[in-house]
């Protein structure tokens, strides 16, 4: 129970924390169609052990407690071959921008973790409707390209986690194509079917039951992403095999778990059900068995009180703190710290110390600079809060230079703005999505040369976090 005395103590500590930040940082700021086809056998590639990760952490804080992560949409980061689409080789070429591996330099960002948005074969540009869990998206490259990226990242002290989409597949996945063949189909029970429309809607009032040849299947996001049925143990075993492949075969350091709260429905109760919690607890046992250092960070887009059980009950290592992200932006935007102060106290009271993931915005939200109406000083303050709070911070690519973007989704996932050259230096070809109009002035090259830029503010903050035990206690 959170008593008034302990809450008051935390609030005083928060105010002292912010005052110290002002004292430390202010001088630096101024100085500077439906698918058809027969089911094909699922081919599980042989697992070849990948190179060892960065290093052991069997004692003391887990490695992610000291990490600063960078969320990358590979399609939009850097194009190495001129086809207009970012790729894994391009990301590898730009690793020195993120961290050059030399602690004596100060012209890299200094991040120590990368979250790759989906890199498995998909039918959509975003990758969240997987058609093959064992194949790299062909637009991005090959298995070798990913393993090269991971090896180069590890040499620089950077861990790599990938998006794992277990709640649903694409309706073009061979499993679902087979499921469409009827009640006797081999994979019919791999998805959620009813012979009558159950008649209820989803958690945010959306349609979730879709008609196909007289029967209905469940898809919480849209009809092209049918939900998998984890009450079928075969589906769970398939998921476990995929997990082992990516950890043991590809050598990733962990996973960002998409839509974690929606995994198993219990009638009209569709979010964070007891069965969902049990499944993730078992999944945690699996990942711990594979490796002590495997990170699982869940997307549980819900109120803090609904998120914390995933952590306190030992189901996930971290979960994203959406309430706190919103509070940072609203308080900075409104110039009033009261809501931020209140939400931070709730977060500190709800989680074990530092075991949550902080962020400002991600690939599903309008970019922070747009939410702050282009106010660079407000963006600077938001960054300061993000990178000096407890928890493990995640930075959305381009956030550090103040890239803007508002929905539709493609416009919050635009190409990275590297230079003032044509197409922002992202590609020598025609970009998959037009670059932002402000790229000639808002780009890495220009901000790297300006000691007072937002980019250099991020660089200083990340270094301060890495150097000061009070900000990242070990």
CSV table of C-alpha atoms in Angstrom, one decimal:
chain,number,residue,atom,x,y,z
A,1,UNK,CA,0.0,0.0,0.0
A,2,UNK,CA,1.3,3.5,-0.9
A,3,UNK,CA,1.1,5.5,2.3
A,4,UNK,CA,1.2,9.4,2.3
A,5,UNK,CA,4.6,9.5,4.0
A,6,UNK,CA,6.3,7.4,1.4
A,7,UNK,CA,4.6,9.2,-1.5
A,8,UNK,CA,5.7,12.5,0.0
A,9,UNK,CA,9.3,11.2,0.2
A,10,UNK,CA,9.3,10.1,-3.4
A,11,UNK,CA,7.9,13.5,-4.5
A,12,UNK,CA,10.6,15.4,-2.6
A,13,UNK,CA,13.2,13.1,-4.2
A,14,UNK,CA,11.8,13.8,-7.6
A,15,UNK,CA,11.9,17.6,-7.1
A,16,UNK,CA,15.5,17.4,-5.8
A,17,UNK,CA,16.4,15.2,-8.8
A,18,UNK,CA,15.0,17.8,-11.3
A,19,UNK,CA,16.7,20.6,-9.5
A,20,UNK,CA,20.1,18.9,-9.8
A,21,UNK,CA,19.5,18.3,-13.4
A,22,UNK,CA,19.0,22.0,-14.1
A,23,UNK,CA,22.2,22.8,-12.2
A,24,UNK,CA,24.2,20.2,-14.1
A,25,UNK,CA,22.7,20.6,-17.6
A,26,UNK,CA,21.9,24.2,-18.0
A,27,UNK,CA,25.5,25.3,-18.7
A,28,UNK,CA,26.0,22.6,-21.2
A,29,UNK,CA,22.8,23.5,-23.0
A,30,UNK,CA,23.9,27.1,-23.4
A,31,UNK,CA,27.5,26.2,-24.3
A,32,UNK,CA,26.7,24.3,-26.9
A,33,UNK,CA,-7.2,-10.0,-52.0
A,34,UNK,CA,-7.7,-13.1,-49.8
A,35,UNK,CA,-4.9,-15.6,-50.2
A,36,UNK,CA,-5.3,-19.1,-51.7
A,37,UNK,CA,-3.1,-22.1,-51.9
A,38,UNK,CA,-2.2,-25.4,-50.2
A,39,UNK,CA,-0.4,-25.7,-46.9
A,40,UNK,CA,3.3,-26.1,-47.3
A,41,UNK,CA,5.3,-27.9,-44.6
A,42,UNK,CA,6.8,-25.5,-42.1
A,43,UNK,CA,10.5,-25.7,-42.6
A,44,UNK,CA,12.5,-24.9,-39.5
A,45,UNK,CA,16.0,-24.0,-40.4
A,46,UNK,CA,18.8,-25.8,-38.7
A,47,UNK,CA,20.2,-23.7,-35.8
A,48,UNK,CA,23.8,-22.8,-36.1
A,49,UNK,CA,25.1,-21.3,-32.8
A,50,UNK,CA,25.6,-17.6,-33.2
A,51,UNK,CA,28.5,-15.6,-31.8
A,52,UNK,CA,28.4,-15.1,-28.0
A,53,UNK,CA,26.8,-11.9,-26.9
A,54,UNK,CA,28.5,-8.9,-25.4
A,55,UNK,CA,29.4,-10.5,-22.1
A,56,UNK,CA,28.0,-12.2,-19.0
A,57,UNK,CA,26.0,-10.5,-16.3
A,58,UNK,CA,25.3,-13.4,-13.9
A,59,UNK,CA,25.7,-11.1,-10.9
A,60,UNK,CA,24.5,-7.7,-10.1
A,61,UNK,CA,22.1,-5.6,-12.3
A,62,UNK,CA,21.0,-7.1,-15.6
A,63,UNK,CA,22.6,-5.5,-18.6
A,64,UNK,CA,19.5,-3.7,-19.7
A,65,UNK,CA,19.4,-1.8,-16.4
A,66,UNK,CA,22.3,0.2,-17.7
A,67,UNK,CA,21.3,0.4,-21.4
A,68,UNK,CA,20.0,3.2,-23.5
A,69,UNK,CA,18.0,1.7,-26.5
A,70,UNK,CA,17.4,3.1,-29.9
A,71,UNK,CA,14.3,2.0,-31.8
A,72,UNK,CA,15.0,1.5,-35.6
A,73,UNK,CA,12.6,1.0,-38.4
A,74,UNK,CA,15.0,-0.6,-40.8
A,75,UNK,CA,13.0,0.4,-43.9
A,76,UNK,CA,13.6,4.1,-43.0
A,77,UNK,CA,17.1,4.2,-41.5
A,78,UNK,CA,19.6,3.9,-44.3
A,79,UNK,CA,19.6,2.5,-47.8
A,80,UNK,CA,22.8,0.8,-48.8
A,81,UNK,CA,21.9,-0.3,-52.4
A,82,UNK,CA,19.9,2.6,-53.9
A,83,UNK,CA,16.5,0.8,-54.1
A,84,UNK,CA,14.9,3.4,-51.9
A,85,UNK,CA,14.4,1.0,-49.0
A,86,UNK,CA,16.5,1.0,-45.9
A,87,UNK,CA,18.2,-2.3,-45.2
A,88,UNK,CA,20.3,-4.2,-42.6
A,89,UNK,CA,23.5,-3.5,-44.4
A,90,UNK,CA,22.7,0.2,-44.3
A,91,UNK,CA,22.1,0.1,-40.6
A,92,UNK,CA,25.4,-1.7,-40.2
A,93,UNK,CA,27.1,1.1,-42.1
A,94,UNK,CA,25.7,3.7,-39.8
A,95,UNK,CA,26.5,1.9,-36.5
A,96,UNK,CA,29.3,4.4,-35.7
A,97,UNK,CA,26.6,7.1,-35.5
A,98,UNK,CA,24.9,5.2,-32.8
A,99,UNK,CA,28.0,4.1,-31.0
A,100,UNK,CA,31.5,3.8,-32.4
A,101,UNK,CA,32.7,1.6,-29.6
A,102,UNK,CA,35.3,4.1,-28.3
A,103,UNK,CA,34.4,5.6,-25.0
A,104,UNK,CA,36.9,8.4,-25.5
A,105,UNK,CA,35.0,9.9,-28.4
A,106,UNK,CA,32.0,12.2,-28.1
A,107,UNK,CA,30.7,12.4,-31.7
A,108,UNK,CA,28.5,9.3,-31.5
A,109,UNK,CA,25.1,9.0,-29.8
A,110,UNK,CA,26.4,6.5,-27.2
A,111,UNK,CA,23.4,4.1,-27.2
A,112,UNK,CA,24.0,0.6,-26.0
A,113,UNK,CA,20.9,-1.2,-27.3
A,114,UNK,CA,19.0,-1.4,-30.6
A,115,UNK,CA,15.4,-2.5,-31.0
A,116,UNK,CA,14.7,-3.6,-34.5
A,117,UNK,CA,11.1,-3.2,-35.6
A,118,UNK,CA,10.0,-6.4,-37.4
A,119,UNK,CA,12.6,-7.9,-39.7
A,120,UNK,CA,10.8,-11.2,-40.5
A,121,UNK,CA,9.2,-11.8,-43.9
A,122,UNK,CA,5.9,-9.9,-44.2
A,123,UNK,CA,3.4,-8.7,-46.8
A,124,UNK,CA,3.2,-5.1,-45.4
A,125,UNK,CA,5.8,-2.3,-45.3
A,126,UNK,CA,5.7,-2.3,-41.5
A,127,UNK,CA,6.3,-6.0,-40.9
A,128,UNK,CA,3.7,-6.6,-38.2
A,129,UNK,CA,1.8,-9.2,-40.3
A,130,UNK,CA,4.4,-12.0,-40.6
A,131,UNK,CA,4.2,-14.7,-43.3
A,132,UNK,CA,7.4,-16.5,-42.3
A,133,UNK,CA,9.0,-16.3,-38.9
A,134,UNK,CA,12.2,-18.0,-40.1
A,135,UNK,CA,13.1,-15.7,-43.0
A,136,UNK,CA,14.5,-12.2,-43.0
A,137,UNK,CA,12.3,-9.7,-44.9
A,138,UNK,CA,13.7,-9.8,-48.4
A,139,UNK,CA,13.6,-6.0,-48.7
A,140,UNK,CA,16.1,-5.9,-45.8
A,141,UNK,CA,18.6,-8.5,-46.8
A,142,UNK,CA,19.6,-12.0,-45.6
A,143,UNK,CA,20.4,-14.0,-42.5
A,144,UNK,CA,24.0,-13.1,-43.0
A,145,UNK,CA,23.2,-9.4,-43.1
A,146,UNK,CA,21.5,-9.6,-39.8
A,147,UNK,CA,24.3,-11.7,-38.2
A,148,UNK,CA,26.8,-9.2,-39.5
A,149,UNK,CA,24.9,-6.4,-38.0
A,150,UNK,CA,24.7,-8.2,-34.6
A,151,UNK,CA,28.4,-9.0,-34.7
A,152,UNK,CA,29.4,-5.4,-35.5
A,153,UNK,CA,27.0,-4.1,-32.9
A,154,UNK,CA,28.4,-6.4,-30.2
A,155,UNK,CA,31.9,-5.2,-31.0
A,156,UNK,CA,30.7,-1.7,-30.2
A,157,UNK,CA,29.0,-2.8,-26.9
A,158,UNK,CA,25.5,-2.6,-28.4
A,159,UNK,CA,22.9,-5.3,-27.7
A,160,UNK,CA,20.3,-6.1,-30.4
A,161,UNK,CA,16.7,-7.1,-29.7
A,162,UNK,CA,14.0,-7.8,-32.4
A,163,UNK,CA,10.2,-7.4,-32.6
A,164,UNK,CA,8.5,-10.7,-32.0
A,165,UNK,CA,4.8,-10.7,-33.2
A,166,UNK,CA,3.2,-13.7,-31.5
A,167,UNK,CA,-0.4,-12.5,-31.1
A,168,UNK,CA,-1.3,-12.8,-34.8
A,169,UNK,CA,0.0,-13.6,-38.3
A,170,UNK,CA,-0.8,-12.3,-41.7
A,171,UNK,CA,-3.8,-13.8,-43.4
A,172,UNK,CA,-1.3,-14.8,-46.1
A,173,UNK,CA,0.7,-17.0,-43.7
A,174,UNK,CA,0.6,-20.6,-44.8
A,175,UNK,CA,-0.9,-21.6,-41.4
A,176,UNK,CA,-3.9,-19.3,-41.9
A,177,UNK,CA,-4.3,-20.2,-45.6
A,178,UNK,CA,-4.7,-23.8,-44.5
A,179,UNK,CA,-7.0,-22.8,-41.7
A,180,UNK,CA,-9.4,-21.3,-44.3
A,181,UNK,CA,-10.0,-24.7,-45.8
A,182,UNK,CA,-12.5,-25.7,-43.2
A,183,UNK,CA,-13.1,-27.6,-40.0
A,184,UNK,CA,-11.0,-30.6,-41.1
A,185,UNK,CA,-8.0,-28.5,-42.0
A,186,UNK,CA,-4.7,-29.4,-40.3
A,187,UNK,CA,-4.2,-25.8,-39.0
A,188,UNK,CA,-7.9,-25.0,-38.4
A,189,UNK,CA,-7.4,-24.9,-34.6
A,190,UNK,CA,-4.3,-22.8,-34.9
A,191,UNK,CA,-6.6,-19.8,-35.1
A,192,UNK,CA,-9.8,-18.8,-33.3
A,193,UNK,CA,-13.0,-19.9,-35.2
A,194,UNK,CA,-16.7,-19.9,-34.3
A,195,UNK,CA,-19.6,-21.2,-36.3
A,196,UNK,CA,-21.7,-18.2,-35.2
A,197,UNK,CA,-20.8,-14.6,-34.7
A,198,UNK,CA,-20.3,-14.1,-30.9
A,199,UNK,CA,-21.5,-10.6,-31.4
A,200,UNK,CA,-19.1,-8.6,-29.2
A,201,UNK,CA,-16.5,-6.0,-30.2
A,202,UNK,CA,-12.9,-5.5,-29.1
A,203,UNK,CA,-11.4,-3.5,-26.3
A,204,UNK,CA,-11.6,-0.2,-28.0
A,205,UNK,CA,-15.0,-0.8,-29.7
A,206,UNK,CA,-13.6,-2.3,-32.9
A,207,UNK,CA,-14.9,-5.2,-35.0
A,208,UNK,CA,-13.1,-8.4,-34.1
A,209,UNK,CA,-15.1,-11.2,-35.8
A,210,UNK,CA,-14.8,-11.7,-39.5
A,211,UNK,CA,-17.0,-13.9,-41.8
A,212,UNK,CA,-15.4,-16.5,-44.1
A,213,UNK,CA,-17.6,-19.2,-45.8
A,214,UNK,CA,-20.2,-19.2,-43.0
A,215,UNK,CA,-17.8,-19.3,-40.1
A,216,UNK,CA,-16.1,-16.4,-38.1
A,217,UNK,CA,-12.5,-15.9,-37.2
A,218,UNK,CA,-11.1,-13.6,-34.5
A,219,UNK,CA,-8.7,-10.8,-35.3
A,220,UNK,CA,-8.3,-8.1,-32.7
A,221,UNK,CA,-6.5,-5.6,-34.9
A,222,UNK,CA,-8.0,-6.1,-38.4
A,223,UNK,CA,-9.1,-9.0,-40.7
A,224,UNK,CA,-5.7,-9.2,-42.3
A,225,UNK,CA,-4.1,-10.1,-38.9
A,226,UNK,CA,-5.9,-13.2,-37.6
A,227,UNK,CA,-5.1,-14.0,-34.0
A,228,UNK,CA,-3.3,-17.3,-33.2
A,229,UNK,CA,-4.9,-19.7,-30.8
A,230,UNK,CA,-2.6,-20.3,-27.8
A,231,UNK,CA,-5.0,-22.7,-26.2
A,232,UNK,CA,-3.7,-25.2,-28.7
A,233,UNK,CA,-0.4,-26.5,-27.4
A,234,UNK,CA,0.9,-27.0,-30.9
A,235,UNK,CA,0.8,-23.2,-31.4
A,236,UNK,CA,2.8,-22.7,-28.3
A,237,UNK,CA,5.4,-25.3,-29.4
A,238,UNK,CA,5.6,-23.5,-32.7
A,239,UNK,CA,6.2,-20.2,-30.9
A,240,UNK,CA,8.9,-21.8,-28.7
A,241,UNK,CA,10.7,-23.1,-31.8
A,242,UNK,CA,10.7,-19.6,-33.3
A,243,UNK,CA,12.1,-18.2,-30.1
A,244,UNK,CA,14.9,-20.7,-30.0
A,245,UNK,CA,15.8,-20.0,-33.6
A,246,UNK,CA,16.2,-16.3,-33.1
A,247,UNK,CA,18.1,-16.6,-29.9
A,248,UNK,CA,20.3,-19.6,-30.6
A,249,UNK,CA,20.5,-19.4,-34.4
A,250,UNK,CA,20.5,-15.7,-35.1
A,251,UNK,CA,22.1,-14.5,-31.9
A,252,UNK,CA,19.7,-11.8,-30.9
A,253,UNK,CA,19.8,-10.6,-27.3
A,254,UNK,CA,16.1,-10.5,-26.7
A,255,UNK,CA,12.7,-9.4,-27.9
A,256,UNK,CA,10.3,-6.6,-27.9
A,257,UNK,CA,7.0,-8.5,-27.6
A,258,UNK,CA,4.2,-6.9,-29.7
A,259,UNK,CA,0.7,-6.7,-28.3
A,260,UNK,CA,1.6,-8.8,-25.3
A,261,UNK,CA,-1.6,-8.2,-23.4
A,262,UNK,CA,-3.9,-9.6,-26.1
A,263,UNK,CA,-2.4,-13.1,-26.4
A,264,UNK,CA,-5.2,-15.3,-25.0
A,265,UNK,CA,-8.9,-14.2,-24.8
A,266,UNK,CA,-11.4,-15.4,-22.3
A,267,UNK,CA,-14.7,-14.6,-24.0
A,268,UNK,CA,-15.3,-10.9,-24.0
A,269,UNK,CA,-12.3,-10.4,-21.7
A,270,UNK,CA,-9.7,-9.8,-24.3
A,271,UNK,CA,-6.8,-8.0,-22.5
A,272,UNK,CA,-4.4,-9.2,-19.8
A,273,UNK,CA,-6.4,-12.3,-19.0
A,274,UNK,CA,-5.2,-14.8,-16.4
A,275,UNK,CA,-4.4,-17.2,-19.3
A,276,UNK,CA,-2.2,-14.5,-20.9
A,277,UNK,CA,-0.3,-13.9,-17.7
A,278,UNK,CA,0.3,-17.7,-17.3
A,279,UNK,CA,1.5,-18.0,-20.9
A,280,UNK,CA,4.1,-15.2,-20.5
A,281,UNK,CA,5.3,-16.7,-17.2
A,282,UNK,CA,6.0,-20.0,-19.0
A,283,UNK,CA,7.7,-18.1,-21.8
A,284,UNK,CA,9.9,-16.4,-19.3
A,285,UNK,CA,11.0,-19.9,-18.0
A,286,UNK,CA,11.8,-20.8,-21.6
A,287,UNK,CA,14.0,-17.7,-22.2
A,288,UNK,CA,15.7,-18.1,-18.9
A,289,UNK,CA,16.5,-21.7,-19.8
A,290,UNK,CA,18.0,-20.5,-23.1
A,291,UNK,CA,20.1,-17.8,-21.6
A,292,UNK,CA,20.3,-15.7,-18.4
A,293,UNK,CA,20.9,-12.6,-20.4
A,294,UNK,CA,17.8,-12.7,-22.7
A,295,UNK,CA,15.7,-9.5,-22.5
A,296,UNK,CA,12.0,-9.5,-22.9
A,297,UNK,CA,10.3,-6.1,-23.0
A,298,UNK,CA,6.5,-6.1,-23.5
A,299,UNK,CA,4.2,-3.8,-25.3
A,300,UNK,CA,1.3,-3.6,-22.8
A,301,UNK,CA,-0.4,-0.4,-23.8
A,302,UNK,CA,-2.5,0.1,-20.7
A,303,UNK,CA,-2.7,2.0,-17.5
A,304,UNK,CA,0.3,1.4,-15.1
A,305,UNK,CA,-1.8,-0.7,-12.8
A,306,UNK,CA,-2.5,-3.2,-15.6
A,307,UNK,CA,1.2,-3.3,-16.7
A,308,UNK,CA,3.0,-3.8,-13.4
A,309,UNK,CA,1.8,-7.5,-12.8
A,310,UNK,CA,3.7,-8.5,-15.9
A,311,UNK,CA,6.9,-7.4,-14.1
A,312,UNK,CA,6.1,-8.1,-10.4
A,313,UNK,CA,4.9,-11.6,-11.2
A,314,UNK,CA,8.1,-12.4,-13.2
A,315,UNK,CA,6.5,-12.7,-16.6
A,316,UNK,CA,8.5,-10.1,-18.5
A,317,UNK,CA,11.7,-8.3,-17.7
A,318,UNK,CA,10.5,-4.8,-18.7
A,319,UNK,CA,7.3,-3.2,-20.1
A,320,UNK,CA,6.9,0.1,-21.7
A,321,UNK,CA,5.5,2.8,-19.5
A,322,UNK,CA,2.9,4.6,-21.6
A,323,UNK,CA,1.4,6.6,-18.8
A,324,UNK,CA,4.7,8.1,-17.9
A,325,UNK,CA,5.5,8.9,-21.6
A,326,UNK,CA,2.3,10.8,-21.9
A,327,UNK,CA,2.9,12.6,-18.6
A,328,UNK,CA,6.3,13.8,-19.7
A,329,UNK,CA,5.0,15.3,-23.0
A,330,UNK,CA,1.8,16.8,-21.5
A,331,UNK,CA,3.7,18.3,-18.6
A,332,UNK,CA,6.5,19.7,-20.7
A,333,UNK,CA,4.0,21.0,-23.3
A,334,UNK,CA,1.8,22.7,-20.6
A,335,UNK,CA,4.7,23.9,-18.5
A,336,UNK,CA,3.2,22.3,-15.4
A,337,UNK,CA,5.1,19.4,-13.7
A,338,UNK,CA,2.2,18.4,-11.4
A,339,UNK,CA,0.9,15.5,-13.6
A,340,UNK,CA,4.4,14.2,-14.3
A,341,UNK,CA,5.2,14.3,-10.6
A,342,UNK,CA,2.0,12.3,-9.8
A,343,UNK,CA,2.5,9.7,-12.5
A,344,UNK,CA,6.1,9.2,-11.7
A,345,UNK,CA,5.2,8.5,-8.0
A,346,UNK,CA,2.7,5.9,-9.2
A,347,UNK,CA,5.3,4.3,-11.4
A,348,UNK,CA,7.9,4.2,-8.7
A,349,UNK,CA,5.4,2.6,-6.3
A,350,UNK,CA,4.2,0.0,-8.8
A,351,UNK,CA,7.4,-1.5,-10.2
A,352,UNK,CA,10.4,-3.1,-8.7
A,353,UNK,CA,13.2,-0.5,-8.8
A,354,UNK,CA,14.0,0.5,-12.4
A,355,UNK,CA,12.3,-2.4,-14.0
A,356,UNK,CA,10.3,-0.6,-16.7
A,357,UNK,CA,11.0,0.9,-20.0
A,358,UNK,CA,10.7,4.7,-20.5
A,359,UNK,CA,10.2,6.5,-23.8
A,360,UNK,CA,8.6,9.6,-25.3
A,361,UNK,CA,7.0,8.3,-28.5
A,362,UNK,CA,7.2,5.3,-30.7
A,363,UNK,CA,6.2,4.1,-34.2
A,364,UNK,CA,2.5,4.1,-33.3
A,365,UNK,CA,2.3,7.7,-32.1
A,366,UNK,CA,2.7,11.2,-33.5
A,367,UNK,CA,6.3,12.2,-33.1
A,368,UNK,CA,7.3,14.1,-30.0
A,369,UNK,CA,8.4,17.2,-31.9
A,370,UNK,CA,5.0,17.4,-33.6
A,371,UNK,CA,3.2,17.0,-30.3
A,372,UNK,CA,5.4,19.8,-28.9
A,373,UNK,CA,4.5,22.0,-31.9
A,374,UNK,CA,8.1,22.3,-33.0
A,375,UNK,CA,9.4,23.8,-29.7
A,376,UNK,CA,13.0,22.7,-29.5
A,377,UNK,CA,13.5,23.9,-26.0
A,378,UNK,CA,10.5,21.8,-24.9
A,379,UNK,CA,12.0,18.8,-26.8
A,380,UNK,CA,15.2,19.4,-25.0
A,381,UNK,CA,13.5,19.3,-21.6
A,382,UNK,CA,11.6,16.1,-22.6
A,383,UNK,CA,14.8,14.5,-23.5
A,384,UNK,CA,16.4,15.5,-20.2
A,385,UNK,CA,13.6,13.9,-18.3
A,386,UNK,CA,13.7,10.7,-20.4
A,387,UNK,CA,17.4,10.2,-20.0
A,388,UNK,CA,17.7,11.0,-16.3
A,389,UNK,CA,14.7,9.1,-15.0
A,390,UNK,CA,14.9,5.6,-13.5
A,391,UNK,CA,14.1,2.7,-15.9
A,392,UNK,CA,15.6,1.8,-19.3
A,393,UNK,CA,15.1,4.5,-21.9
A,394,UNK,CA,14.2,3.9,-25.5
A,395,UNK,CA,14.7,6.6,-28.2
A,396,UNK,CA,12.7,6.5,-31.4
A,397,UNK,CA,15.0,7.0,-34.4
A,398,UNK,CA,15.1,10.6,-35.5
A,399,UNK,CA,13.8,11.8,-32.1
A,400,UNK,CA,17.3,13.0,-31.3
A,401,UNK,CA,17.3,15.5,-34.2
A,402,UNK,CA,13.7,16.6,-33.8
A,403,UNK,CA,12.1,14.8,-36.7
A,404,UNK,CA,8.4,15.6,-37.0
A,405,UNK,CA,5.6,13.3,-38.1
A,406,UNK,CA,1.8,12.9,-37.6
A,407,UNK,CA,-0.4,10.1,-38.6
A,408,UNK,CA,-1.2,8.3,-41.0
A,409,UNK,CA,1.4,5.8,-39.8
A,410,UNK,CA,3.7,6.1,-42.8
A,411,UNK,CA,4.3,9.8,-42.0
A,412,UNK,CA,5.6,8.9,-38.5
A,413,UNK,CA,8.0,6.4,-40.0
A,414,UNK,CA,9.6,8.5,-42.7
A,415,UNK,CA,13.3,8.1,-43.8
A,416,UNK,CA,16.0,9.3,-41.4
A,417,UNK,CA,17.3,12.7,-42.2
A,418,UNK,CA,21.1,12.4,-42.5
A,419,UNK,CA,22.1,15.4,-44.6
A,420,UNK,CA,20.7,18.4,-46.6
A,421,UNK,CA,21.5,16.5,-49.9
A,422,UNK,CA,18.7,15.1,-52.1
A,423,UNK,CA,16.4,12.6,-50.2
A,424,UNK,CA,18.1,13.7,-46.9
A,425,UNK,CA,21.1,11.4,-47.7
A,426,UNK,CA,18.9,8.4,-47.0
A,427,UNK,CA,19.1,6.8,-50.4
A,428,UNK,CA,20.6,7.3,-53.9
A,429,UNK,CA,17.3,6.1,-55.3
A,430,UNK,CA,13.7,7.1,-54.9
A,431,UNK,CA,12.7,6.7,-51.2
A,432,UNK,CA,9.9,4.3,-50.3
A,433,UNK,CA,8.2,7.2,-48.5
A,434,UNK,CA,8.9,10.9,-49.1
A,435,UNK,CA,11.3,12.5,-46.7
A,436,UNK,CA,10.1,15.3,-44.5
A,437,UNK,CA,10.0,18.8,-46.1
A,438,UNK,CA,12.3,20.2,-43.4
A,439,UNK,CA,15.3,17.8,-44.1
A,440,UNK,CA,17.5,20.6,-45.4
A,441,UNK,CA,17.7,22.2,-42.0
A,442,UNK,CA,16.8,19.3,-39.7
A,443,UNK,CA,19.4,16.6,-40.3
A,444,UNK,CA,22.3,14.8,-38.5
A,445,UNK,CA,25.0,16.6,-40.4
A,446,UNK,CA,23.8,20.1,-39.6
A,447,UNK,CA,23.2,19.3,-35.9
A,448,UNK,CA,26.5,17.5,-35.4
A,449,UNK,CA,28.3,20.7,-36.3
A,450,UNK,CA,26.2,22.8,-33.8
A,451,UNK,CA,27.2,22.4,-30.2
A,452,UNK,CA,23.8,23.8,-29.1
A,453,UNK,CA,21.8,21.4,-31.2
A,454,UNK,CA,19.2,18.9,-30.0
A,455,UNK,CA,21.4,16.0,-31.2
A,456,UNK,CA,24.4,17.2,-29.1
A,457,UNK,CA,22.0,17.6,-26.1
A,458,UNK,CA,21.1,13.9,-26.5
A,459,UNK,CA,24.7,12.9,-26.8
A,460,UNK,CA,25.6,14.8,-23.6
A,461,UNK,CA,22.7,13.3,-21.7
A,462,UNK,CA,23.5,9.8,-22.7
A,463,UNK,CA,27.1,10.2,-21.6
A,464,UNK,CA,26.0,11.8,-18.4
A,465,UNK,CA,23.7,8.8,-17.7
A,466,UNK,CA,26.5,6.4,-18.4
A,467,UNK,CA,29.0,8.2,-16.2
A,468,UNK,CA,26.9,9.1,-13.2
A,469,UNK,CA,25.9,6.2,-10.8
A,470,UNK,CA,23.0,8.3,-9.5
A,471,UNK,CA,21.4,8.2,-13.0
A,472,UNK,CA,22.2,4.5,-13.8
A,473,UNK,CA,23.1,2.9,-10.5
A,474,UNK,CA,25.1,-0.3,-10.7
